[in-house]
mmCIF file of C-alpha atoms (C1' of nucleotides) in Angstrom:
data_model
loop_
_atom_site.group_PDB
_atom_site.id
_atom_site.type_symbol
_atom_site.label_atom_id
_atom_site.label_comp_id
_atom_site.label_asym_id
_atom_site.label_seq_id
_atom_site.Cartn_x
_atom_site.Cartn_y
_atom_site.Cartn_z
ATOM 1 C CA MET A 1 0.000 0.000 0.000
ATOM 2 C CA THR A 2 1.374 3.350 -1.101
ATOM 3 C CA SER A 3 1.640 5.889 1.716
ATOM 4 C CA THR A 4 0.390 9.460 1.422
ATOM 5 C CA LEU A 5 3.995 10.588 1.146
ATOM 6 C CA GLY A 6 4.308 8.194 -1.786
ATOM 7 C CA PHE A 7 1.495 10.016 -3.564
ATOM 8 C CA ALA A 8 3.058 13.358 -2.691
ATOM 9 C CA ILE A 9 6.228 12.200 -4.442
ATOM 10 C CA LEU A 10 4.224 10.986 -7.449
ATOM 11 C CA ALA A 11 2.409 14.349 -7.568
ATOM 12 C CA VAL A 12 5.705 16.226 -7.799
ATOM 13 C CA LEU A 13 7.137 13.788 -10.347
ATOM 14 C CA ALA A 14 3.984 14.250 -12.465
ATOM 15 C CA LYS A 15 5.331 17.707 -13.256
ATOM 16 C CA GLY A 16 8.687 16.359 -14.462
ATOM 17 C CA ALA A 17 11.571 13.982 -13.703
ATOM 18 C CA ARG A 18 13.634 14.751 -10.622
ATOM 19 C CA THR A 19 16.320 13.330 -8.321
ATOM 20 C CA GLY A 20 15.611 12.491 -4.676
ATOM 21 C CA TYR A 21 17.555 15.599 -3.810
ATOM 22 C CA ASP A 22 15.330 17.775 -6.013
ATOM 23 C CA LEU A 23 12.236 16.190 -4.460
ATOM 24 C CA THR A 24 13.557 17.014 -1.007
ATOM 25 C CA ALA A 25 13.996 20.636 -2.025
ATOM 26 C CA ALA A 26 10.489 20.726 -3.510
ATOM 27 C CA MET A 27 9.015 19.258 -0.331
ATOM 28 C CA SER A 28 10.694 21.640 2.113
ATOM 29 C CA ARG A 29 9.372 24.972 3.233
ATOM 30 C CA PRO A 30 8.297 27.262 1.807
ATOM 31 C CA LEU A 31 7.704 25.437 -1.486
ATOM 32 C CA GLY A 32 6.081 22.353 -0.037
ATOM 33 C CA TYR A 33 3.858 24.104 2.475
ATOM 34 C CA PHE A 34 1.222 21.347 2.569
ATOM 35 C CA TRP A 35 3.339 18.195 2.692
ATOM 36 C CA THR A 36 6.918 18.216 3.934
ATOM 37 C CA ALA A 37 9.435 15.400 4.227
ATOM 38 C CA ARG A 38 13.158 14.902 4.914
ATOM 39 C CA HIS A 39 15.486 13.387 2.389
ATOM 40 C CA SER A 40 15.873 10.218 4.473
ATOM 41 C CA GLN A 41 12.165 9.504 4.246
ATOM 42 C CA ILE A 42 11.977 10.419 0.567
ATOM 43 C CA HIS A 43 14.800 8.052 -0.380
ATOM 44 C CA THR A 44 13.272 5.112 1.478
ATOM 45 C CA ASP A 45 9.837 5.848 0.010
ATOM 46 C CA LEU A 46 11.273 6.095 -3.508
ATOM 47 C CA GLN A 47 12.589 2.567 -3.065
ATOM 48 C CA LYS A 48 9.066 1.347 -2.227
ATOM 49 C CA LEU A 49 7.588 3.148 -5.244
ATOM 50 C CA LEU A 50 10.316 1.578 -7.362
ATOM 51 C CA ALA A 51 9.493 -1.906 -6.038
ATOM 52 C CA ASP A 52 5.805 -1.285 -6.826
ATOM 53 C CA GLY A 53 6.688 -0.190 -10.358
ATOM 54 C CA LEU A 54 5.190 3.294 -9.935
ATOM 55 C CA VAL A 55 8.475 5.082 -10.681
ATOM 56 C CA ARG A 56 11.691 4.262 -12.535
ATOM 57 C CA PHE A 57 15.024 6.079 -12.753
ATOM 58 C CA GLU A 58 17.784 6.839 -15.205
ATOM 59 C CA ALA A 59 21.233 6.557 -13.629
ATOM 60 C CA GLU A 60 23.386 9.533 -14.496
ATOM 61 C CA HIS A 61 26.970 10.284 -13.705
ATOM 62 C CA GLY A 62 27.039 12.926 -11.006
ATOM 63 C CA PRO A 63 28.189 13.884 -7.510
ATOM 64 C CA GLY A 64 28.107 11.500 -4.578
ATOM 65 C CA PRO A 65 29.334 7.949 -4.065
ATOM 66 C CA GLN A 66 26.317 6.489 -5.907
ATOM 67 C CA GLY A 67 26.029 8.994 -8.722
ATOM 68 C CA LYS A 68 22.673 10.491 -9.587
ATOM 69 C CA LYS A 69 19.237 8.903 -10.107
ATOM 70 C CA VAL A 70 16.684 10.855 -12.096
ATOM 71 C CA TYR A 71 13.244 9.455 -11.217
ATOM 72 C CA HIS A 72 10.184 9.643 -13.440
ATOM 73 C CA LEU A 73 6.608 8.303 -13.310
ATOM 74 C CA THR A 74 5.741 5.049 -15.036
ATOM 75 C CA PRO A 75 2.345 4.821 -16.777
ATOM 76 C CA GLU A 76 1.185 2.719 -13.780
ATOM 77 C CA GLY A 77 2.362 5.457 -11.434
ATOM 78 C CA ARG A 78 0.373 8.068 -13.317
ATOM 79 C CA VAL A 79 -2.772 5.926 -13.187
ATOM 80 C CA ALA A 80 -2.327 5.235 -9.448
ATOM 81 C CA LEU A 81 -1.947 8.968 -8.788
ATOM 82 C CA ARG A 82 -5.005 9.892 -10.851
ATOM 83 C CA GLU A 83 -7.131 7.281 -9.080
ATOM 84 C CA TRP A 84 -5.939 8.418 -5.657
ATOM 85 C CA VAL A 85 -6.848 12.057 -6.334
ATOM 86 C CA THR A 86 -10.588 11.442 -6.428
ATOM 87 C CA GLU A 87 -10.695 8.993 -3.515
ATOM 88 C CA PRO A 88 -12.050 10.597 -0.329
ATOM 89 C CA ALA A 89 -9.291 12.070 1.837
ATOM 90 C CA ARG A 90 -8.732 10.417 5.206
ATOM 91 C CA ALA A 91 -9.242 12.976 7.955
ATOM 92 C CA ARG A 92 -6.098 13.428 10.016
ATOM 93 C CA PRO A 93 -6.600 14.371 13.634
ATOM 94 C CA GLU A 94 -6.019 18.042 14.278
ATOM 95 C CA ARG A 95 -3.021 18.639 16.482
ATOM 96 C CA ASP A 96 -2.282 22.269 17.057
ATOM 97 C CA GLU A 97 0.080 23.269 19.809
ATOM 98 C CA LEU A 98 -0.910 26.949 19.790
ATOM 99 C CA VAL A 99 -4.597 26.089 20.178
ATOM 100 C CA LEU A 100 -3.704 23.743 23.017
ATOM 101 C CA LYS A 101 -1.762 26.523 24.721
ATOM 102 C CA THR A 102 -4.790 28.752 24.224
ATOM 103 C CA TYR A 103 -6.974 26.182 25.937
ATOM 104 C CA ALA A 104 -4.700 26.396 28.989
ATOM 105 C CA SER A 105 -4.037 30.138 28.688
ATOM 106 C CA TRP A 106 -6.374 31.074 31.545
ATOM 107 C CA LEU A 107 -3.637 29.814 33.914
ATOM 108 C CA ALA A 108 -0.953 32.203 32.670
ATOM 109 C CA ASP A 109 -0.243 35.928 32.718
ATOM 110 C CA PRO A 110 -2.353 37.553 29.941
ATOM 111 C CA ALA A 111 0.457 39.928 28.973
ATOM 112 C CA GLU A 112 2.846 37.014 28.378
ATOM 113 C CA VAL A 113 0.227 35.126 26.369
ATOM 114 C CA ALA A 114 -0.390 38.251 24.271
ATOM 115 C CA GLU A 115 3.353 38.326 23.549
ATOM 116 C CA LEU A 116 3.083 34.801 22.132
ATOM 117 C CA PHE A 117 0.264 35.835 19.827
ATOM 118 C CA ARG A 118 2.037 38.965 18.663
ATOM 119 C CA ASP A 119 4.962 36.786 17.528
ATOM 120 C CA GLN A 120 2.586 34.426 15.744
ATOM 121 C CA LEU A 121 0.775 37.304 14.086
ATOM 122 C CA ALA A 122 4.027 38.703 12.696
ATOM 123 C CA LEU A 123 4.804 35.287 11.226
ATOM 124 C CA HIS A 124 1.421 35.008 9.538
ATOM 125 C CA GLU A 125 1.634 38.534 8.153
ATOM 126 C CA GLU A 126 4.996 37.671 6.601
ATOM 127 C CA ARG A 127 3.518 34.607 4.946
ATOM 128 C CA ILE A 128 0.503 36.537 3.694
ATOM 129 C CA ALA A 129 2.810 39.049 2.018
ATOM 130 C CA GLU A 130 4.835 36.210 0.476
ATOM 131 C CA TYR A 131 1.769 34.358 -0.813
ATOM 132 C CA GLU A 132 0.261 37.549 -2.201
ATOM 133 C CA ARG A 133 3.489 38.144 -4.099
ATOM 134 C CA GLN A 134 3.270 34.632 -5.520
ATOM 135 C CA GLN A 135 -0.377 35.093 -6.413
ATOM 136 C CA ALA A 136 0.413 38.308 -8.259
ATOM 137 C CA GLY A 137 2.691 36.219 -10.493
ATOM 138 C CA PHE A 138 -0.382 34.595 -12.008
ATOM 139 C CA GLN A 139 -2.021 36.873 -14.574
ATOM 140 C CA THR A 140 -5.205 34.774 -14.639
ATOM 141 C CA VAL A 141 -6.553 31.742 -12.783
ATOM 142 C CA PRO A 142 -5.153 28.710 -14.643
ATOM 143 C CA ALA A 143 -7.681 26.314 -16.240
ATOM 144 C CA THR A 144 -8.409 23.145 -14.254
ATOM 145 C CA GLY A 145 -6.564 20.895 -16.727
ATOM 146 C CA GLU A 146 -3.265 22.797 -16.500
ATOM 147 C CA PRO A 147 -0.579 21.748 -13.993
ATOM 148 C CA ALA A 148 -0.482 25.357 -12.765
ATOM 149 C CA PHE A 149 -4.066 25.003 -11.521
ATOM 150 C CA GLY A 150 -2.839 22.780 -8.684
ATOM 151 C CA SER A 151 -0.283 25.361 -7.606
ATOM 152 C CA TYR A 152 -2.763 28.224 -7.807
ATOM 153 C CA ALA A 153 -5.484 26.381 -5.877
ATOM 154 C CA THR A 154 -3.130 25.357 -3.050
ATOM 155 C CA LEU A 155 -1.826 28.918 -2.892
ATOM 156 C CA TRP A 156 -5.426 30.196 -2.564
ATOM 157 C CA CYS A 157 -5.962 27.768 0.312
ATOM 158 C CA GLY A 158 -2.724 28.746 2.015
ATOM 159 C CA LEU A 159 -3.527 32.438 1.763
ATOM 160 C CA SER A 160 -7.026 31.927 3.143
ATOM 161 C CA TYR A 161 -5.610 29.859 6.008
ATOM 162 C CA GLU A 162 -3.010 32.478 6.954
ATOM 163 C CA ARG A 163 -5.655 35.213 6.941
ATOM 164 C CA HIS A 164 -7.924 33.201 9.216
ATOM 165 C CA ARG A 165 -5.026 32.558 11.519
ATOM 166 C CA ALA A 166 -3.975 36.218 11.570
ATOM 167 C CA ALA A 167 -7.547 37.268 12.374
ATOM 168 C CA TRP A 168 -7.593 34.837 15.286
ATOM 169 C CA CYS A 169 -4.290 36.212 16.629
ATOM 170 C CA ARG A 170 -5.663 39.764 16.465
ATOM 171 C CA TRP A 171 -8.817 38.729 18.307
ATOM 172 C CA MET A 172 -6.746 37.008 21.006
ATOM 173 C CA ILE A 173 -4.467 40.020 21.468
ATOM 174 C CA GLU A 174 -7.511 42.239 21.811
ATOM 175 C CA GLN A 175 -9.140 39.949 24.406
ATOM 176 C CA LEU A 176 -5.942 39.609 26.408
ATOM 177 C CA GLY A 177 -5.431 43.361 26.435
ATOM 178 C CA ALA A 178 -9.003 44.127 27.473
ATOM 179 C CA GLY A 179 -8.970 41.593 30.318
ATOM 180 C CA ALA A 180 -5.823 43.070 31.950
ATOM 181 C CA MET B 1 11.021 15.759 28.798
ATOM 182 C CA THR B 2 7.236 16.022 28.834
ATOM 183 C CA SER B 3 5.657 15.493 25.430
ATOM 184 C CA THR B 4 3.013 17.793 23.981
ATOM 185 C CA LEU B 5 0.428 15.137 24.717
ATOM 186 C CA GLY B 6 1.609 15.237 28.323
ATOM 187 C CA PHE B 7 0.788 18.954 28.482
ATOM 188 C CA ALA B 8 -2.566 18.288 26.818
ATOM 189 C CA ILE B 9 -3.348 15.860 29.628
ATOM 190 C CA LEU B 10 -2.204 18.375 32.240
ATOM 191 C CA ALA B 11 -4.387 21.037 30.586
ATOM 192 C CA VAL B 12 -7.494 18.855 30.910
ATOM 193 C CA LEU B 13 -6.622 17.832 34.462
ATOM 194 C CA ALA B 14 -6.217 21.517 35.366
ATOM 195 C CA LYS B 15 -10.001 21.739 35.086
ATOM 196 C CA GLY B 16 -10.556 18.865 37.507
ATOM 197 C CA ALA B 17 -9.533 15.318 38.501
ATOM 198 C CA ARG B 18 -10.293 12.592 35.962
ATOM 199 C CA THR B 19 -9.607 8.935 35.165
ATOM 200 C CA GLY B 20 -7.655 7.877 32.084
ATOM 201 C CA TYR B 21 -10.961 6.830 30.613
ATOM 202 C CA ASP B 22 -12.457 10.289 31.160
ATOM 203 C CA LEU B 23 -9.363 11.889 29.616
ATOM 204 C CA THR B 24 -9.750 9.666 26.554
ATOM 205 C CA ALA B 25 -13.349 10.794 26.176
ATOM 206 C CA ALA B 26 -12.328 14.447 26.570
ATOM 207 C CA MET B 27 -9.600 14.053 23.945
ATOM 208 C CA SER B 28 -11.758 12.413 21.284
ATOM 209 C CA ARG B 29 -13.816 14.184 18.670
ATOM 210 C CA PRO B 30 -15.708 16.357 18.800
ATOM 211 C CA LEU B 31 -14.706 17.567 22.276
ATOM 212 C CA GLY B 32 -10.975 17.452 21.763
ATOM 213 C CA TYR B 33 -10.911 18.962 18.318
ATOM 214 C CA PHE B 34 -7.378 20.358 18.626
ATOM 215 C CA TRP B 35 -5.500 17.464 20.254
ATOM 216 C CA THR B 36 -6.730 13.898 20.044
ATOM 217 C CA ALA B 37 -5.280 10.705 21.508
ATOM 218 C CA ARG B 38 -6.251 7.077 22.031
ATOM 219 C CA HIS B 39 -6.544 5.519 25.446
ATOM 220 C CA SER B 40 -3.416 3.416 24.916
ATOM 221 C CA GLN B 41 -1.306 6.526 24.450
ATOM 222 C CA ILE B 42 -2.968 8.378 27.321
ATOM 223 C CA HIS B 43 -2.343 5.549 29.787
ATOM 224 C CA THR B 44 1.329 5.256 28.886
ATOM 225 C CA ASP B 45 1.769 9.030 29.046
ATOM 226 C CA LEU B 46 0.038 9.209 32.425
ATOM 227 C CA GLN B 47 2.662 6.793 33.731
ATOM 228 C CA LYS B 48 5.419 9.154 32.554
ATOM 229 C CA LEU B 49 3.730 12.158 34.149
ATOM 230 C CA LEU B 50 3.387 10.115 37.330
ATOM 231 C CA ALA B 51 7.101 9.245 37.289
ATOM 232 C CA ASP B 52 7.923 12.929 36.816
ATOM 233 C CA GLY B 53 5.688 13.860 39.756
ATOM 234 C CA LEU B 54 3.414 16.091 37.666
ATOM 235 C CA VAL B 55 0.280 14.084 38.460
ATOM 236 C CA ARG B 56 -0.851 11.734 41.239
ATOM 237 C CA PHE B 57 -3.891 9.502 41.580
ATOM 238 C CA GLU B 58 -6.372 8.281 44.159
ATOM 239 C CA ALA B 59 -7.172 4.598 43.730
ATOM 240 C CA GLU B 60 -10.891 3.994 43.898
ATOM 241 C CA HIS B 61 -12.858 0.820 43.836
ATOM 242 C CA GLY B 62 -14.488 0.531 40.431
ATOM 243 C CA PRO B 63 -14.909 -1.457 37.261
ATOM 244 C CA GLY B 64 -12.071 -3.263 35.537
ATOM 245 C CA PRO B 65 -9.352 -5.659 36.734
ATOM 246 C CA GLN B 66 -7.293 -2.809 38.192
ATOM 247 C CA GLY B 67 -10.072 -0.700 39.641
ATOM 248 C CA LYS B 68 -10.165 3.020 38.974
ATOM 249 C CA LYS B 69 -7.476 5.686 39.195
ATOM 250 C CA VAL B 70 -8.585 9.294 39.553
ATOM 251 C CA TYR B 71 -5.694 11.499 38.460
ATOM 252 C CA HIS B 72 -5.104 15.081 39.562
ATOM 253 C CA LEU B 73 -2.400 17.709 39.053
ATOM 254 C CA THR B 74 0.349 18.128 41.628
ATOM 255 C CA PRO B 75 1.552 21.662 42.393
ATOM 256 C CA GLU B 76 4.642 20.868 40.251
ATOM 257 C CA GLY B 77 2.348 19.819 37.406
ATOM 258 C CA ARG B 78 0.438 23.077 37.583
ATOM 259 C CA VAL B 79 3.691 25.078 37.512
ATOM 260 C CA ALA B 80 5.040 23.050 34.552
ATOM 261 C CA LEU B 81 1.811 23.628 32.627
ATOM 262 C CA ARG B 82 1.780 27.370 33.332
ATOM 263 C CA GLU B 83 5.409 27.705 32.235
ATOM 264 C CA TRP B 84 4.801 25.695 29.056
ATOM 265 C CA VAL B 85 1.839 27.894 28.031
ATOM 266 C CA THR B 86 3.936 30.994 27.410
ATOM 267 C CA GLU B 87 6.841 29.191 25.744
ATOM 268 C CA PRO B 88 6.845 29.641 21.958
ATOM 269 C CA ALA B 89 4.931 26.875 20.157
ATOM 270 C CA ARG B 90 6.982 24.568 17.960
ATOM 271 C CA ALA B 91 5.665 24.736 14.418
ATOM 272 C CA ARG B 92 4.456 21.340 13.212
ATOM 273 C CA PRO B 93 4.805 20.739 9.506
ATOM 274 C CA GLU B 94 1.511 21.127 7.646
ATOM 275 C CA ARG B 95 0.307 17.837 6.231
ATOM 276 C CA ASP B 96 -3.032 18.125 4.522
ATOM 277 C CA GLU B 97 -4.197 15.317 2.291
ATOM 278 C CA LEU B 98 -6.965 17.332 0.661
ATOM 279 C CA VAL B 99 -4.552 20.107 -0.296
ATOM 280 C CA LEU B 100 -2.174 17.516 -1.696
ATOM 281 C CA LYS B 101 -4.975 16.040 -3.785
ATOM 282 C CA THR B 102 -5.751 19.558 -4.969
ATOM 283 C CA TYR B 103 -2.152 19.998 -6.061
ATOM 284 C CA ALA B 104 -2.523 16.907 -8.275
ATOM 285 C CA SER B 105 -6.142 17.641 -9.265
ATOM 286 C CA TRP B 106 -5.222 18.861 -12.771
ATOM 287 C CA LEU B 107 -4.680 15.164 -13.678
ATOM 288 C CA ALA B 108 -8.214 14.062 -12.795
ATOM 289 C CA ASP B 109 -11.744 14.598 -14.079
ATOM 290 C CA PRO B 110 -12.977 18.007 -12.787
ATOM 291 C CA ALA B 111 -16.480 16.669 -12.120
ATOM 292 C CA GLU B 112 -15.099 13.919 -9.863
ATOM 293 C CA VAL B 113 -12.866 16.382 -8.014
ATOM 294 C CA ALA B 114 -15.863 18.691 -7.519
ATOM 295 C CA GLU B 115 -17.698 15.747 -5.960
ATOM 296 C CA LEU B 116 -14.875 15.426 -3.431
ATOM 297 C CA PHE B 117 -15.178 19.083 -2.476
ATOM 298 C CA ARG B 118 -18.952 18.967 -2.180
ATOM 299 C CA ASP B 119 -18.563 16.171 0.392
ATOM 300 C CA GLN B 120 -15.963 18.183 2.273
ATOM 301 C CA LEU B 121 -18.116 21.314 2.186
ATOM 302 C CA ALA B 122 -21.077 19.446 3.707
ATOM 303 C CA LEU B 123 -18.804 18.264 6.523
ATOM 304 C CA HIS B 124 -17.554 21.775 7.268
ATOM 305 C CA GLU B 125 -21.056 23.229 7.208
ATOM 306 C CA GLU B 126 -22.127 20.643 9.766
ATOM 307 C CA ARG B 127 -19.260 21.587 12.042
ATOM 308 C CA ILE B 128 -19.983 25.292 11.640
ATOM 309 C CA ALA B 129 -23.581 24.730 12.742
ATOM 310 C CA GLU B 130 -22.357 22.674 15.706
ATOM 311 C CA TYR B 131 -19.770 25.250 16.792
ATOM 312 C CA GLU B 132 -22.271 28.095 16.408
ATOM 313 C CA ARG B 133 -24.640 26.221 18.696
ATOM 314 C CA GLN B 134 -21.836 25.860 21.251
ATOM 315 C CA GLN B 135 -20.927 29.509 20.942
ATOM 316 C CA ALA B 136 -24.527 30.550 21.525
ATOM 317 C CA GLY B 137 -24.239 28.770 24.896
ATOM 318 C CA PHE B 138 -21.914 31.533 26.104
ATOM 319 C CA GLN B 139 -23.840 34.665 27.082
ATOM 320 C CA THR B 140 -20.687 36.800 27.117
ATOM 321 C CA VAL B 141 -17.010 36.297 26.290
ATOM 322 C CA PRO B 142 -15.443 34.856 29.467
ATOM 323 C CA ALA B 143 -12.696 36.897 31.159
ATOM 324 C CA THR B 144 -9.125 35.785 30.428
ATOM 325 C CA GLY B 145 -8.585 34.410 33.955
ATOM 326 C CA GLU B 146 -11.581 32.065 33.864
ATOM 327 C CA PRO B 147 -11.174 28.440 32.720
ATOM 328 C CA ALA B 148 -14.044 29.007 30.269
ATOM 329 C CA PHE B 149 -11.892 31.527 28.399
ATOM 330 C CA GLY B 150 -9.769 28.679 27.019
ATOM 331 C CA SER B 151 -12.824 26.848 25.740
ATOM 332 C CA TYR B 152 -14.297 29.980 24.194
ATOM 333 C CA ALA B 153 -11.051 31.021 22.485
ATOM 334 C CA THR B 154 -10.444 27.578 20.970
ATOM 335 C CA LEU B 155 -14.054 27.498 19.806
ATOM 336 C CA TRP B 156 -13.554 30.887 18.114
ATOM 337 C CA CYS B 157 -10.486 29.481 16.346
ATOM 338 C CA GLY B 158 -12.269 26.328 15.279
ATOM 339 C CA LEU B 159 -15.208 28.278 13.891
ATOM 340 C CA SER B 160 -12.930 30.619 11.978
ATOM 341 C CA TYR B 161 -11.012 27.647 10.581
ATOM 342 C CA GLU B 162 -14.140 25.834 9.408
ATOM 343 C CA ARG B 163 -15.414 28.990 7.695
ATOM 344 C CA HIS B 164 -12.097 29.462 5.872
ATOM 345 C CA ARG B 165 -12.181 25.848 4.793
ATOM 346 C CA ALA B 166 -15.805 26.067 3.621
ATOM 347 C CA ALA B 167 -14.993 29.182 1.609
ATOM 348 C CA TRP B 168 -12.126 27.350 -0.075
ATOM 349 C CA CYS B 169 -14.377 24.397 -0.948
ATOM 350 C CA ARG B 170 -16.934 26.774 -2.500
ATOM 351 C CA TRP B 171 -14.209 28.464 -4.558
ATOM 352 C CA MET B 172 -12.906 25.092 -5.761
ATOM 353 C CA ILE B 173 -16.384 23.881 -6.737
ATOM 354 C CA GLU B 174 -16.918 27.097 -8.671
ATOM 355 C CA GLN B 175 -13.580 26.778 -10.499
ATOM 356 C CA LEU B 176 -14.128 23.129 -11.340
ATOM 357 C CA GLY B 177 -17.587 23.863 -12.685
ATOM 358 C CA ALA B 178 -16.469 26.810 -14.780
ATOM 359 C CA GLY B 179 -13.584 24.916 -16.359
ATOM 360 C CA ALA B 180 -15.766 22.009 -17.506
ATOM 361 C "C1'" DT C 1 43.630 22.924 -1.262
ATOM 362 C "C1'" DG C 2 39.618 23.725 0.992
ATOM 363 C "C1'" DC C 3 34.799 24.710 1.232
ATOM 364 C "C1'" DC C 4 30.124 24.502 -0.431
ATOM 365 C "C1'" DG C 5 26.453 22.417 -2.822
ATOM 366 C "C1'" DC C 6 24.878 18.168 -4.748
ATOM 367 C "C1'" DA C 7 23.734 13.511 -3.953
ATOM 368 C "C1'" DT C 8 22.559 9.038 -1.729
ATOM 369 C "C1'" DG C 9 21.862 6.115 1.867
ATOM 370 C "C1'" DT C 10 21.314 3.791 7.087
ATOM 371 C "C1'" DA C 11 20.245 3.681 12.148
ATOM 372 C "C1'" DA C 12 18.190 5.061 16.381
ATOM 373 C "C1'" DC C 13 14.597 7.153 18.384
ATOM 374 C "C1'" DG C 14 9.992 9.419 19.340
ATOM 375 C "C1'" DT C 15 5.187 9.701 18.422
ATOM 376 C "C1'" DG C 16 0.717 7.759 17.157
ATOM 377 C "C1'" DT C 17 -2.499 3.864 15.550
ATOM 378 C "C1'" DT C 18 -4.395 -0.686 15.631
ATOM 379 C "C1'" DA C 19 -5.047 -4.779 17.677
ATOM 380 C "C1'" DC C 20 -4.793 -7.744 21.584
ATOM 381 C "C1'" DA C 21 -6.118 -8.747 26.407
ATOM 382 C "C1'" DT C 22 -8.727 -8.537 30.703
ATOM 383 C "C1'" DG C 23 -12.461 -7.910 33.816
ATOM 384 C "C1'" DA C 24 -15.854 -5.221 37.015
ATOM 385 C "C1'" DT C 25 -20.272 -2.583 37.195
ATOM 386 C "C1'" DT C 26 -24.719 -1.377 35.700
ATOM 387 C "C1'" DC C 27 -28.938 -1.844 33.523
ATOM 388 C "C1'" DC C 28 -32.376 -4.648 31.306
ATOM 389 C "C1'" DG D 1 -28.035 -14.092 32.546
ATOM 390 C "C1'" DG D 2 -26.465 -11.124 28.912
ATOM 391 C "C1'" DA D 3 -25.061 -6.903 26.847
ATOM 392 C "C1'" DA D 4 -23.285 -2.251 27.075
ATOM 393 C "C1'" DT D 5 -20.356 0.746 29.360
ATOM 394 C "C1'" DC D 6 -16.578 1.675 32.307
ATOM 395 C "C1'" DA D 7 -11.843 0.825 33.064
ATOM 396 C "C1'" DT D 8 -6.811 -0.336 32.551
ATOM 397 C "C1'" DG D 9 -3.063 -2.064 30.338
ATOM 398 C "C1'" DT D 10 0.561 -4.314 26.504
ATOM 399 C "C1'" DA D 11 2.486 -5.315 21.810
ATOM 400 C "C1'" DA D 12 3.279 -4.748 16.994
ATOM 401 C "C1'" DC D 13 3.478 -1.708 13.528
ATOM 402 C "C1'" DA D 14 3.524 2.747 10.652
ATOM 403 C "C1'" DC D 15 5.142 7.197 10.144
ATOM 404 C "C1'" DG D 16 8.415 10.960 10.877
ATOM 405 C "C1'" DT D 17 12.731 13.232 12.788
ATOM 406 C "C1'" DT D 18 17.496 13.495 13.946
ATOM 407 C "C1'" DA D 19 21.840 12.010 13.575
ATOM 408 C "C1'" DC D 20 25.308 9.340 11.367
ATOM 409 C "C1'" DA D 21 27.955 8.208 7.135
ATOM 410 C "C1'" DT D 22 29.990 8.813 2.561
ATOM 411 C "C1'" DG D 23 31.930 11.153 -1.365
ATOM 412 C "C1'" DC D 24 31.791 13.720 -6.145
ATOM 413 C "C1'" DG D 25 31.953 18.275 -8.716
ATOM 414 C "C1'" DG D 26 32.699 23.070 -9.097
ATOM 415 C "C1'" DC D 27 34.500 27.253 -7.621
ATOM 416 C "C1'" DA D 28 37.737 30.361 -5.343
#
DNA sequence: TGCCGCATGTAACGTGTTACATGATTCC
DNA sequence: GGAATCATGTAACACGTTACATGCGGCA
């Protein structure tokens, strides 16, 4: 059974052949802001995909003791990815440390908690600016059949998420100030 | 080193003494919508907290082969929790299967992808209704020093999140319809 | 020659899920 | 007497992170 990370790898490879190293770069922040992985995990998962016949590689002469392996999708890999896309997504349990801290925030000094939220707010505002810059790079919304549609749609989601989060931080800061 | 789950347990116990079973119920959906755990994990973590002197229990006669253990915070546990609250939250990597599917959605049939988002939208709308009902239960916003403030603030966050998510689903459905 | 970026891989550990295992109490 | 709920615990496995390990190619 292919793991979700496996499909994430296939999704990136669907846009073009890449080495494990390139995949790692693509799946690190800020590029891969919805599924991240370390190179160690990517390499081991590539070996599983290889065994399942979903990817293959061309060995190339390059740096490192083992040279360079440029992975690409097999037709089976492309089919598996396409079928996975429309299957219902398994809900992952929400685990949010900041929300948990909020739940216990009544125990702490409101001014110190507000400090925490001011830091978070600054972070979200930075990301909003970054995402807006990226969004401005698109002249129009790409059509649903174009590879760029995936990038645009995830960017829209990320931007919406950061705005929601920023609004929550502002509300918290306001509450914590008023209660002091 | 106390794990995040450990602090989640302390945060629930800060509101009153509970058994492992009660904690499991409190940390399952929909109550614990920001940190969930299974009973197996909670029991093993309680044993660590016990070893660290952050919780203690009163043995009571009750059901089960081992009877009943009602856990409560020790003064050290309360201090540890309060100190943890104002420490900066470690960012967990975002891992969102639906967003990943969206990234690869250009490969699939738009009508089938739209189906996926209609299902998701229905789910979010249900949660919004549920959270709004819970919010209506509060006459006023609790003061920051009251235990209820934590519940209200997390509810606010959850509601805001579900609305953002619903808006994204609606946008996706619109795009997928227009492109067909 | 020395450092940085490219490139691949393994091992140990921590966290979380699923399944296994047991048995008392309560209500019908 | 039987079933549902309350109640605690262990073991095997999956997933993810951190650290360990190696070494080529290009540039200064």
